[in-house]
PDB file of C-alpha atoms in Angstrom:
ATOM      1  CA  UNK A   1     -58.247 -67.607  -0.052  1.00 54.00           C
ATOM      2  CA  UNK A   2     -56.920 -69.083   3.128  1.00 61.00           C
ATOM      3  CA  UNK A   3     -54.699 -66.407   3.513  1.00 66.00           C
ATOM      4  CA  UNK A   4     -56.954 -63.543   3.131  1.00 77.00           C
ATOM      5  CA  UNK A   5     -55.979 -60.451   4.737  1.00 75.00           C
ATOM      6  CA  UNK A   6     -59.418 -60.423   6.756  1.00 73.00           C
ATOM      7  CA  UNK A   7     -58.426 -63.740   8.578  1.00 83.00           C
ATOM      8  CA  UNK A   8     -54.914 -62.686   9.884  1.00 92.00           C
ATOM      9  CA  UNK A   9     -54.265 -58.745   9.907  1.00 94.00           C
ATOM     10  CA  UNK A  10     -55.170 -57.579  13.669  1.00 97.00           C
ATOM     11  CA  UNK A  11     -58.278 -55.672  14.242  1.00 97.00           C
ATOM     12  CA  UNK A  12     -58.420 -53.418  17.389  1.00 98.00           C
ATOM     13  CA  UNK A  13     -60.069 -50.942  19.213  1.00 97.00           C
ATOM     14  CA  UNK A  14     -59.621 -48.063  21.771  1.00 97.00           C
ATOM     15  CA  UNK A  15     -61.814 -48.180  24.629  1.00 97.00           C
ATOM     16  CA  UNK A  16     -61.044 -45.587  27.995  1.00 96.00           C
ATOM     17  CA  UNK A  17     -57.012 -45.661  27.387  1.00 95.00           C
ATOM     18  CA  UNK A  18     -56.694 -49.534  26.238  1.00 97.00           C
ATOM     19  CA  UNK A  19     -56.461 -51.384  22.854  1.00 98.00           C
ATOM     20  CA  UNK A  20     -58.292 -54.486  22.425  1.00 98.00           C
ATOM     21  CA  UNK A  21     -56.899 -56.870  19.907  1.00 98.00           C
ATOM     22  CA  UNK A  22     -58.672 -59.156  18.083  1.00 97.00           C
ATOM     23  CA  UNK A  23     -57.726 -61.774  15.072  1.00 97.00           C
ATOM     24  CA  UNK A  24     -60.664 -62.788  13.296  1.00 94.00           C
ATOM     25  CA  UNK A  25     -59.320 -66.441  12.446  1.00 95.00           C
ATOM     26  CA  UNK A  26     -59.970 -69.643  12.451  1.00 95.00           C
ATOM     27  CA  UNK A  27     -58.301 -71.484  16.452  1.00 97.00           C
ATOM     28  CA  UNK A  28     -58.416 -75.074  14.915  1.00 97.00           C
ATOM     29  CA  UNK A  29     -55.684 -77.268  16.388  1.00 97.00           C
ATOM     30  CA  UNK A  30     -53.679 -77.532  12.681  1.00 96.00           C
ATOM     31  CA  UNK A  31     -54.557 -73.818  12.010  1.00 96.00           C
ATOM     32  CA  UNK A  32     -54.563 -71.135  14.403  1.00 97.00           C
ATOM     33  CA  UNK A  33     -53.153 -67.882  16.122  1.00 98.00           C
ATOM     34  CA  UNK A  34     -50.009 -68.811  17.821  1.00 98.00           C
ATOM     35  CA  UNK A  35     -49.579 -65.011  19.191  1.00 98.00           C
ATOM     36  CA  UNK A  36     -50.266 -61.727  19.262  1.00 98.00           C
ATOM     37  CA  UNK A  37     -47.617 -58.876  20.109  1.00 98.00           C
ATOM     38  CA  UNK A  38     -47.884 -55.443  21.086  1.00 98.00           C
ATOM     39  CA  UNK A  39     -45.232 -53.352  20.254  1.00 98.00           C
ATOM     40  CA  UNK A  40     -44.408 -49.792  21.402  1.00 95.00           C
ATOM     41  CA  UNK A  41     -40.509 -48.124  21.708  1.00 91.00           C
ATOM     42  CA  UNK A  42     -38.446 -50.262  23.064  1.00 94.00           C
ATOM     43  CA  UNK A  43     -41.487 -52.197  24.707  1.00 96.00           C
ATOM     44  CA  UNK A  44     -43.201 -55.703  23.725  1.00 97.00           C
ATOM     45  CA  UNK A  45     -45.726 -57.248  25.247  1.00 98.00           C
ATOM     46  CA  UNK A  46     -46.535 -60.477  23.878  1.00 98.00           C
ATOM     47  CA  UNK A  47     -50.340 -63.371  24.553  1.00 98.00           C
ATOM     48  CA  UNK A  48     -50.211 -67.221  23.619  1.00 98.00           C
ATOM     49  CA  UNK A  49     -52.703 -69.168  22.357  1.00 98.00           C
ATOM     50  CA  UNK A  50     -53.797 -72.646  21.877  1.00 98.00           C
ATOM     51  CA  UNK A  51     -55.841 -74.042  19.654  1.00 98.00           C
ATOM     52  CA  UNK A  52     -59.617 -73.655  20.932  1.00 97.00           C
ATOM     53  CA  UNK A  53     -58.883 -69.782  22.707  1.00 98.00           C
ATOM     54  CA  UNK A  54     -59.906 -66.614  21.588  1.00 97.00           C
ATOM     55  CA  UNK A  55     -56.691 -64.937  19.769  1.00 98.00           C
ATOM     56  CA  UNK A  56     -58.153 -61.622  21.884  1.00 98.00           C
ATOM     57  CA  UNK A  57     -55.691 -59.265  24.162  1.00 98.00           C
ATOM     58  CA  UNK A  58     -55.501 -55.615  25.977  1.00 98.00           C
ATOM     59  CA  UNK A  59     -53.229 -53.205  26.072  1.00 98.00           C
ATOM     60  CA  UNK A  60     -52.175 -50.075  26.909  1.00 96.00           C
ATOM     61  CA  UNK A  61     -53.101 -47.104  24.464  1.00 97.00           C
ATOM     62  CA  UNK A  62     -49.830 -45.974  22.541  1.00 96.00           C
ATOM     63  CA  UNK A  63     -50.186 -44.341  19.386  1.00 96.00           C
ATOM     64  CA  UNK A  64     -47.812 -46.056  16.649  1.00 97.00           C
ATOM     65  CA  UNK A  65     -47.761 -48.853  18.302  1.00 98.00           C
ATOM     66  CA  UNK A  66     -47.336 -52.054  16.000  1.00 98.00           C
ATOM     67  CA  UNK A  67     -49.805 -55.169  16.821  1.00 98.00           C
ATOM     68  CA  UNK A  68     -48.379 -58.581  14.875  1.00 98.00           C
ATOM     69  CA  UNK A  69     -49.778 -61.624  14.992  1.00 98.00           C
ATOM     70  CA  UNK A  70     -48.389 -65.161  13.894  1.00 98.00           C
ATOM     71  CA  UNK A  71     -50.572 -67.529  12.532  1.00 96.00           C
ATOM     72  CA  UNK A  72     -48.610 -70.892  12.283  1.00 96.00           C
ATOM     73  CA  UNK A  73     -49.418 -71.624   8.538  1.00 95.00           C
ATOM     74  CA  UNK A  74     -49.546 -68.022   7.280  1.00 94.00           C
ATOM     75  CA  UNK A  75     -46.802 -66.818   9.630  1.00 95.00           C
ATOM     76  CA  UNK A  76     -46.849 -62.811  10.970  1.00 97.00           C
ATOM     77  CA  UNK A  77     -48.989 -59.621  10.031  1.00 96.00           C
ATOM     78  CA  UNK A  78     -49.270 -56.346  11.376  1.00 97.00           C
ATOM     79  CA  UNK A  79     -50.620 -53.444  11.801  1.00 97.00           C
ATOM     80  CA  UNK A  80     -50.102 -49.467  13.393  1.00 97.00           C
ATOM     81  CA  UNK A  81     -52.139 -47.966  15.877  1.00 97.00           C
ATOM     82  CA  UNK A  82     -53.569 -44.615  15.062  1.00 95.00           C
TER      83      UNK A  82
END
């Protein structure tokens, strides 16, 4: 389906202290990633995209920390850092 899990729930990994985000989707110019955030305590962090760009970001290691991103047909998903 369009809105398979797999297209819009952010993958990541931990390399020396940092979390790279990546949403495996689709960065057409009707369909794409509009954002990702990176959310720990009382801290966001938060990476635009247009159509065209990698929907890709790096951040600081937090464990717990909640990564969303908004696709702009199939609006936001998440997921925790372990």
């Amino acid at each position: 389906a369009d809105a398979a899990a797999e297209k819009h729930v952010p993958e990541y990994k931990i390399e020396e202290g940092k979390v790279v985000v990546r949403v495996n989707h689709v960065m057409e110019q009707d369909h794409y990633i509009e954002w990702i955030s990176y959310e720990s305590g009382n801290k966001e962090q938060v990476i635009q995209f247009n159509p065209g760009e990698e929907a890709i970001g790096t951040f600081k290691y937090v464990k717990g920390a909640t990564i969303y991103a908004y696709c702009n047909k199939h609006f936001l998903w998440s997921k925790e850092v372990e």
